[in-house]
GROMACS .gro file of N, CA and C in nm:
model
  339
    1MET      N    1  11.035   7.935  10.389
    1MET     CA    2  10.883   8.029  10.392
    1MET      C    3  10.881   8.114  10.282
    2GLY      N    4  10.783   8.066  10.222
    2GLY     CA    5  10.771   8.158  10.094
    2GLY      C    6  10.712   8.338  10.156
    3SER      N    7  10.664   8.398  10.024
    3SER     CA    8  10.698   8.533  10.040
    3SER      C    9  10.507   8.533  10.069
    4ASP      N   10  10.414   8.470  10.076
    4ASP     CA   11  10.303   8.471  10.044
    4ASP      C   12  10.263   8.385  10.212
    5ASP      N   13  10.364   8.306  10.235
    5ASP     CA   14  10.336   8.261  10.379
    5ASP      C   15  10.370   8.361  10.490
    6VAL      N   16  10.501   8.399  10.410
    6VAL     CA   17  10.551   8.569  10.525
    6VAL      C   18  10.456   8.653  10.544
    7LEU      N   19  10.387   8.713  10.452
    7LEU     CA   20  10.263   8.833  10.426
    7LEU      C   21  10.147   8.745  10.520
    8ARG      N   22  10.109   8.625  10.506
    8ARG     CA   23   9.992   8.569  10.566
    8ARG      C   24  10.058   8.568  10.709
    9THR      N   25  10.157   8.569  10.779
    9THR     CA   26  10.190   8.567  10.900
    9THR      C   27  10.170   8.716  10.957
   10HIS      N   28  10.237   8.847  10.922
   10HIS     CA   29  10.198   8.913  10.939
   10HIS      C   30  10.109   9.037  10.976
   11LEU      N   31  10.030   8.963  10.799
   11LEU     CA   32   9.851   9.047  10.848
   11LEU      C   33   9.832   8.982  10.996
   12GLN      N   34   9.821   8.844  10.934
   12GLN     CA   35   9.763   8.763  11.070
   12GLN      C   36   9.802   8.863  11.225
   13GLU      N   37   9.933   8.891  11.235
   13GLU     CA   38  10.008   8.952  11.368
   13GLU      C   39   9.949   9.068  11.365
   14LEU      N   40   9.919   9.169  11.248
   14LEU     CA   41   9.850   9.267  11.215
   14LEU      C   42   9.704   9.267  11.325
   15ARG      N   43   9.659   9.189  11.259
   15ARG     CA   44   9.488   9.188  11.281
   15ARG      C   45   9.464   9.142  11.440
   16ARG      N   46   9.552   9.089  11.481
   16ARG     CA   47   9.532   9.001  11.619
   16ARG      C   48   9.484   9.083  11.742
   17GLY      N   49   9.550   9.200  11.731
   17GLY     CA   50   9.566   9.353  11.811
   17GLY      C   51   9.343   9.407  11.761
   18THR      N   52   9.344   9.403  11.636
   18THR     CA   53   9.258   9.493  11.599
   18THR      C   54   9.143   9.428  11.624
   19VAL      N   55   9.119   9.302  11.590
   19VAL     CA   56   9.003   9.199  11.639
   19VAL      C   57   8.940   9.222  11.807
   20VAL      N   58   9.032   9.255  11.856
   20VAL     CA   59   9.001   9.252  12.052
   20VAL      C   60   8.928   9.470  12.039
   21VAL      N   61   9.010   9.534  11.925
   21VAL     CA   62   8.926   9.698  11.914
   21VAL      C   63   8.766   9.667  11.856
   22ALA      N   64   8.803   9.586  11.761
   22ALA     CA   65   8.688   9.586  11.681
   22ALA      C   66   8.563   9.499  11.726
   23SER      N   67   8.592   9.407  11.820
   23SER     CA   68   8.531   9.361  11.933
   23SER      C   69   8.457   9.397  12.007
   24LEU      N   70   8.524   9.497  12.100
   24LEU     CA   71   8.493   9.594  12.188
   24LEU      C   72   8.379   9.705  12.125
   25ILE      N   73   8.418   9.774  12.041
   25ILE     CA   74   8.342   9.862  11.907
   25ILE      C   75   8.167   9.775  11.903
   26ALA      N   76   8.193   9.643  11.838
   26ALA     CA   77   8.069   9.621  11.802
   26ALA      C   78   7.950   9.496  11.890
   27LEU      N   79   8.048   9.519  11.987
   27LEU     CA   80   7.962   9.438  12.143
   27LEU      C   81   7.896   9.603  12.224
   28ARG      N   82   7.924   9.693  12.184
   28ARG     CA   83   7.826   9.832  12.238
   28ARG      C   84   7.698   9.814  12.231
   29HIS      N   85   7.697   9.683  12.155
   29HIS     CA   86   7.490   9.656  12.081
   29HIS      C   87   7.528   9.481  12.179
   30PRO      N   88   7.439   9.429  12.240
   30PRO     CA   89   7.480   9.307  12.281
   30PRO      C   90   7.452   9.203  12.180
   31ASP      N   91   7.548   9.101  12.167
   31ASP     CA   92   7.538   9.044  12.078
   31ASP      C   93   7.573   8.881  12.131
   32TYR      N   94   7.561   8.766  12.062
   32TYR     CA   95   7.617   8.684  12.103
   32TYR      C   96   7.709   8.610  12.012
   33GLY      N   97   7.813   8.494  12.031
   33GLY     CA   98   7.923   8.503  11.988
   33GLY      C   99   7.910   8.495  11.798
   34TYR      N  100   7.842   8.388  11.784
   34TYR     CA  101   7.815   8.320  11.597
   34TYR      C  102   7.755   8.489  11.511
   35SER      N  103   7.680   8.541  11.613
   35SER     CA  104   7.671   8.659  11.537
   35SER      C  105   7.760   8.767  11.508
   36LEU      N  106   7.836   8.788  11.639
   36LEU     CA  107   7.952   8.873  11.586
   36LEU      C  108   8.033   8.811  11.514
   37LEU      N  109   8.066   8.728  11.522
   37LEU     CA  110   8.210   8.610  11.421
   37LEU      C  111   8.114   8.700  11.258
   38GLN      N  112   8.053   8.645  11.288
   38GLN     CA  113   7.967   8.712  11.123
   38GLN      C  114   7.977   8.822  11.081
   39ARG      N  115   7.911   8.901  11.187
   39ARG     CA  116   7.940   9.082  11.164
   39ARG      C  117   8.088   9.117  11.131
   40LEU      N  118   8.190   9.085  11.231
   40LEU     CA  119   8.350   9.125  11.222
   40LEU      C  120   8.383   9.072  11.074
   41THR      N  121   8.341   8.916  11.048
   41THR     CA  122   8.404   8.873  10.899
   41THR      C  123   8.326   8.991  10.813
   42GLY      N  124   8.202   9.024  10.841
   42GLY     CA  125   8.142   9.105  10.678
   42GLY      C  126   8.220   9.282  10.685
   43HIS      N  127   8.244   9.282  10.851
   43HIS     CA  128   8.346   9.417  10.869
   43HIS      C  129   8.510   9.446  10.831
   44GLY      N  130   8.534   9.299  10.754
   44GLY     CA  131   8.672   9.330  10.725
   44GLY      C  132   8.764   9.213  10.875
   45PHE      N  133   8.713   9.202  10.910
   45PHE     CA  134   8.796   9.178  11.033
   45PHE      C  135   8.747   9.035  11.053
   46PRO      N  136   8.785   8.907  10.960
   46PRO     CA  137   8.772   8.751  10.942
   46PRO      C  138   8.865   8.731  11.067
   47VAL      N  139   8.812   8.643  11.149
   47VAL     CA  140   8.819   8.569  11.295
   47VAL      C  141   8.832   8.430  11.271
   48ASP      N  142   8.905   8.331  11.320
   48ASP     CA  143   8.800   8.229  11.308
   48ASP      C  144   8.782   8.176  11.502
   49ALA      N  145   8.619   8.126  11.494
   49ALA     CA  146   8.537   8.074  11.616
   49ALA      C  147   8.647   8.009  11.689
   50ASN      N  148   8.765   7.955  11.684
   50ASN     CA  149   8.870   7.893  11.784
   50ASN      C  150   8.910   7.977  11.852
   51THR      N  151   8.968   8.150  11.811
   51THR     CA  152   8.991   8.255  11.842
   51THR      C  153   8.891   8.322  11.852
   52LEU      N  154   8.769   8.380  11.827
   52LEU     CA  155   8.717   8.408  11.908
   52LEU      C  156   8.655   8.380  12.017
   53TYR      N  157   8.634   8.244  12.069
   53TYR     CA  158   8.533   8.277  12.169
   53TYR      C  159   8.620   8.242  12.278
   54PRO      N  160   8.764   8.184  12.238
   54PRO     CA  161   8.825   8.261  12.377
   54PRO      C  162   8.873   8.361  12.440
   55LEU      N  163   8.911   8.453  12.285
   55LEU     CA  164   8.906   8.591  12.298
   55LEU      C  165   8.788   8.653  12.429
   56LEU      N  166   8.654   8.639  12.395
   56LEU     CA  167   8.536   8.639  12.431
   56LEU      C  168   8.531   8.673  12.582
   57ARG      N  169   8.613   8.490  12.605
   57ARG     CA  170   8.598   8.457  12.771
   57ARG      C  171   8.691   8.577  12.847
   58ARG      N  172   8.816   8.555  12.757
   58ARG     CA  173   8.956   8.658  12.829
   58ARG      C  174   8.912   8.763  12.890
   59LEU      N  175   8.853   8.868  12.723
   59LEU     CA  176   8.789   8.950  12.811
   59LEU      C  177   8.692   8.993  12.898
   60GLU      N  178   8.588   8.900  12.883
   60GLU     CA  179   8.486   8.899  13.002
   60GLU      C  180   8.558   8.891  13.145
   61GLU      N  181   8.664   8.773  13.169
   61GLU     CA  182   8.746   8.795  13.287
   61GLU      C  183   8.829   8.910  13.359
   62GLN      N  184   8.841   8.991  13.211
   62GLN     CA  185   8.954   9.085  13.262
   62GLN      C  186   8.842   9.266  13.290
   63GLY      N  187   8.708   9.204  13.276
   63GLY     CA  188   8.617   9.298  13.325
   63GLY      C  189   8.587   9.376  13.225
   64LEU      N  190   8.621   9.374  13.058
   64LEU     CA  191   8.575   9.412  12.971
   64LEU      C  192   8.467   9.404  12.921
   65LEU      N  193   8.415   9.278  12.899
   65LEU     CA  194   8.271   9.236  12.855
   65LEU      C  195   8.180   9.194  12.947
   66THR      N  196   8.072   9.213  12.969
   66THR     CA  197   7.967   9.152  13.071
   66THR      C  198   7.903   9.046  12.962
   67SER      N  199   7.813   8.962  13.002
   67SER     CA  200   7.779   8.901  12.933
   67SER      C  201   7.609   8.814  13.057
   68GLU      N  202   7.482   8.789  12.949
   68GLU     CA  203   7.358   8.697  13.026
   68GLU      C  204   7.332   8.629  12.937
   69TRP      N  205   7.271   8.517  12.936
   69TRP     CA  206   7.238   8.390  12.890
   69TRP      C  207   7.073   8.419  12.855
   70ASN      N  208   7.010   8.451  12.727
   70ASN     CA  209   6.918   8.451  12.666
   70ASN      C  210   6.883   8.326  12.699
   71THR      N  211   6.739   8.293  12.745
   71THR     CA  212   6.686   8.183  12.766
   71THR      C  213   6.562   8.170  12.720
   72GLU      N  214   6.500   8.262  12.634
   72GLU     CA  215   6.403   8.291  12.585
   72GLU      C  216   6.340   8.210  12.479
   73GLU      N  217   6.456   8.168  12.380
   73GLU     CA  218   6.472   8.095  12.295
   73GLU      C  219   6.479   7.971  12.300
   74SER      N  220   6.445   7.899  12.222
   74SER     CA  221   6.461   7.736  12.217
   74SER      C  222   6.596   7.690  12.227
   75ARG      N  223   6.672   7.756  12.227
   75ARG     CA  224   6.820   7.734  12.212
   75ARG      C  225   6.915   7.856  12.355
   76PRO      N  226   6.941   7.846  12.433
   76PRO     CA  227   7.021   7.935  12.484
   76PRO      C  228   7.119   8.000  12.395
   77ARG      N  229   7.118   8.125  12.451
   77ARG     CA  230   7.252   8.162  12.417
   77ARG      C  231   7.312   8.295  12.488
   78LYS      N  232   7.446   8.279  12.460
   78LYS     CA  233   7.506   8.378  12.578
   78LYS      C  234   7.541   8.519  12.513
   79PHE      N  235   7.499   8.605  12.554
   79PHE     CA  236   7.476   8.740  12.523
   79PHE      C  237   7.603   8.812  12.565
   80TYR      N  238   7.697   8.946  12.444
   80TYR     CA  239   7.804   8.927  12.522
   80TYR      C  240   7.775   9.140  12.530
   81ARG      N  241   7.828   9.220  12.591
   81ARG     CA  242   7.832   9.352  12.572
   81ARG      C  243   7.930   9.389  12.638
   82THR      N  244   8.008   9.479  12.580
   82THR     CA  245   8.098   9.592  12.643
   82THR      C  246   8.056   9.655  12.761
   83SER      N  247   8.135   9.602  12.861
   83SER     CA  248   8.118   9.715  13.012
   83SER      C  249   8.155   9.865  13.005
   84ASP      N  250   8.176   9.896  13.115
   84ASP     CA  251   8.152  10.049  13.163
   84ASP      C  252   8.319  10.071  13.106
   85ALA      N  253   8.382   9.977  13.194
   85ALA     CA  254   8.552   9.930  13.170
   85ALA      C  255   8.608   9.917  13.065
   86GLY      N  256   8.566   9.847  12.977
   86GLY     CA  257   8.576   9.753  12.854
   86GLY      C  258   8.538   9.947  12.784
   87GLU      N  259   8.472  10.024  12.788
   87GLU     CA  260   8.456  10.156  12.707
   87GLU      C  261   8.556  10.207  12.776
   88THR      N  262   8.603  10.227  12.851
   88THR     CA  263   8.699  10.318  12.889
   88THR      C  264   8.843  10.220  12.805
   89VAL      N  265   8.849  10.184  12.821
   89VAL     CA  266   9.004  10.083  12.768
   89VAL      C  267   8.949  10.108  12.598
   90LEU      N  268   8.876  10.045  12.589
   90LEU     CA  269   8.861  10.131  12.410
   90LEU      C  270   8.877  10.250  12.359
   91ARG      N  271   8.842  10.364  12.443
   91ARG     CA  272   8.888  10.488  12.370
   91ARG      C  273   9.007  10.526  12.403
   92ARG      N  274   9.054  10.457  12.509
   92ARG     CA  275   9.263  10.442  12.502
   92ARG      C  276   9.320  10.379  12.397
   93LEU      N  277   9.215  10.271  12.336
   93LEU     CA  278   9.327  10.170  12.251
   93LEU      C  279   9.310  10.242  12.119
   94LEU      N  280   9.129  10.338  12.112
   94LEU     CA  281   9.143  10.396  11.987
   94LEU      C  282   9.210  10.461  11.949
   95ASP      N  283   9.231  10.591  12.083
   95ASP     CA  284   9.305  10.708  12.092
   95ASP      C  285   9.485  10.622  11.984
   96ASP      N  286   9.480  10.557  12.088
   96ASP     CA  287   9.648  10.449  12.064
   96ASP      C  288   9.669  10.453  11.930
   97LEU      N  289   9.557  10.351  11.814
   97LEU     CA  290   9.549  10.349  11.752
   97LEU      C  291   9.544  10.497  11.651
   98ALA      N  292   9.473  10.581  11.686
   98ALA     CA  293   9.488  10.681  11.606
   98ALA      C  294   9.655  10.761  11.593
   99ALA      N  295   9.745  10.740  11.696
   99ALA     CA  296   9.906  10.806  11.733
   99ALA      C  297   9.950  10.705  11.608
  100VAL      N  298   9.877  10.552  11.590
  100VAL     CA  299   9.978  10.525  11.510
  100VAL      C  300   9.973  10.518  11.376
  101GLN      N  301   9.855  10.511  11.320
  101GLN     CA  302   9.830  10.596  11.264
  101GLN      C  303   9.863  10.699  11.154
  102THR      N  304   9.881  10.842  11.275
  102THR     CA  305   9.929  10.973  11.214
  102THR      C  306  10.138  10.936  11.242
  103SER      N  307  10.127  10.844  11.278
  103SER     CA  308  10.302  10.785  11.278
  103SER      C  309  10.312  10.713  11.193
  104LEU      N  310  10.253  10.631  11.108
  104LEU     CA  311  10.251  10.567  11.019
  104LEU      C  312  10.283  10.713  10.884
  105THR      N  313  10.155  10.727  10.887
  105THR     CA  314  10.148  10.815  10.762
  105THR      C  315  10.251  10.943  10.770
  106GLY      N  316  10.306  10.979  10.909
  106GLY     CA  317  10.456  11.051  10.897
  106GLY      C  318  10.573  11.001  10.809
  107LEU      N  319  10.590  10.857  10.850
  107LEU     CA  320  10.663  10.798  10.779
  107LEU      C  321  10.609  10.744  10.636
  108ILE      N  322  10.552  10.765  10.585
  108ILE     CA  323  10.502  10.739  10.425
  108ILE      C  324  10.550  10.830  10.346
  109GLU      N  325  10.508  10.952  10.439
  109GLU     CA  326  10.540  11.110  10.398
  109GLU      C  327  10.633  11.159  10.357
  110GLY      N  328  10.722  11.114  10.457
  110GLY     CA  329  10.843  11.165  10.463
  110GLY      C  330  10.870  11.271  10.603
  111VAL      N  331  10.773  11.324  10.649
  111VAL     CA  332  10.747  11.395  10.727
  111VAL      C  333  10.846  11.377  10.845
  112GLY      N  334  10.906  11.523  10.866
  112GLY     CA  335  11.046  11.514  11.006
  112GLY      C  336  11.136  11.430  10.904
  113GLN      N  337  11.177  11.442  10.852
  113GLN     CA  338  11.326  11.338  10.817
  113GLN      C  339  11.462  11.422  10.849
   0.00000   0.00000   0.00000
């Protein structure tokens, strides 16, 4: 495995968890899957549709998202929104992410050696 492949693998692992956080943040305002896909990509979270849609279903099953169908347009679309439970989990994830960032900064700067 070449160094580019190794880097790509580690970047993919790093982003996998952050896509959940990014989705919960983005879906504080209702949105449908394809639009969310574009918005995440536009904000530096490139994600494949084959990854995002199962993620949305899983988050909905876990009660972290709610959804409803908009049938007012010519093509019905399912809109997702972060639920109250999702907001609670998101706050905890953001707190943990901040703690990880603090720890990494300490390691980078050599604090507490």
